[in-house]
Amino acid sequence: MDGAAIVRIRELKKDSVNFVLENVDLAFANSLRRVVMADIPSIAIDMVEIDANTTVLPDEFIAHRLGMVPLISANCDDAMRYTRDCTCPAGCPICSIWLQLSVTCTDDRTIDVTSDNLEVVPGPFGMSMSMDDAPEELTKRGPYFGHPVNEPGAQPVLLCKIRKGQELKLRCVARKGIAKEHAKWSPCSAVSFEYDPHNKLRHTTHWFEVDERAEWPLGPNAEEEEAPREDQPFDFNAKPNKFYMEVETDGSLGAQEVIMKGLAELQTKLANLILGIKPDLDMIAGGDGQAAGAWGTDGGNWNASEPAAGGAWGAATAQDATSPAWANTAPPFGGGSSRRGAASPGRAAWSSSPTGGGGGGGWGGAQTGWGSPNRETNGWAT
Ligand SMILES: [Zn+2]
């Protein structure tokens, strides 16, 4: 693509943004859409302990509804830890937020139990920390961090209705997560994009009865682009270049924060990919065999204990005694021996070469895929 990407914001509200993205390709626009939907962390209720429930709804029903309640998650990237990354044994103020709800109906009429009835409480062990000795995560939180989203004038989220004599009493733990794990962690309620409003590229086939134009009226985005002439020939080389995106959040994060985080996340993903294949490129450029392999060099991720062992993805190219990928010092995949070359269950599953001499089958085999000597010719290394 020539030229830099251009972003023109058409409308920005607290919880929605409408913008035009230019000079990027379709794959990028779609990646941004997907990252924004699935990879931005937010906070949601993840565990519910029900003390009393005499309402008409079963416990599971209520727990599911609680999970879907949007909680204020601004800056949760820095202000909260994933429980799995935290050093605490079972939840602490850095990785968990505790809420409780206790409603009993004594009225003659039915009352609503809503997200307004949820209150944030200190942890079960009196773990509220003072701001002086607080870890840095806690200092980055806003005043209502973790509270249910409560816009002035907007209806709270209805959880259930209870009548006289009924009771709902429960405690919840909210945690940080991403929507790939569960949709309740998605900060977005809607993400859409449109391109080529005149369908010049013919990516869409319009089904119609009599008159295509009358039955497929143009949307507002059509004004942004020139309509095709009546006699204009179809340009089969044309590519979409202008994307009309709209992102709407559920209030847990602001629309602007979602887009900025989405771009940062995309960047991180690409950087990780580049890092993942880079040592491989060095090796082709003349690095010594001792450090062969991307993931498996000393201190590397998959095969740490023997620097001389070839690593995954790119092992057996022309270097001596590199063993196939995934398989050298067994621990990552299902245990067995820790000696390279020893037969272990993990090794057998991934590799056909029992001794690791010269590379056999599997991912790192001399003739296959990622580890092939043909890489120079197939465009991975130049
Ligand atoms: Zn913790």
CSV table of N, CA and C and ligand atoms in Angstrom, one decimal, residues 86 88 91-92 95, ligand 1:
chain,number,residue,atom,x,y,z
A,86,CYS,N,-0.9,-13.9,38.7
A,86,CYS,CA,-0.7,-13.4,40.0
A,86,CYS,C,-0.1,-14.4,40.9
A,88,CYS,N,-0.7,-14.7,44.1
A,88,CYS,CA,-1.5,-15.1,45.3
A,88,CYS,C,-2.0,-16.5,45.1
A,91,GLY,N,-6.7,-15.5,44.8
A,91,GLY,CA,-7.4,-14.2,44.7
A,91,GLY,C,-6.9,-13.2,45.7
A,92,CYS,N,-6.5,-12.0,45.2
A,92,CYS,CA,-6.1,-10.9,46.0
A,92,CYS,C,-6.6,-9.6,45.4
A,95,CYS,N,-5.8,-9.0,41.6
A,95,CYS,CA,-6.3,-9.8,40.5
A,95,CYS,C,-7.8,-10.1,40.7
B,1,ZN,ZN,-3.9,-12.2,43.1
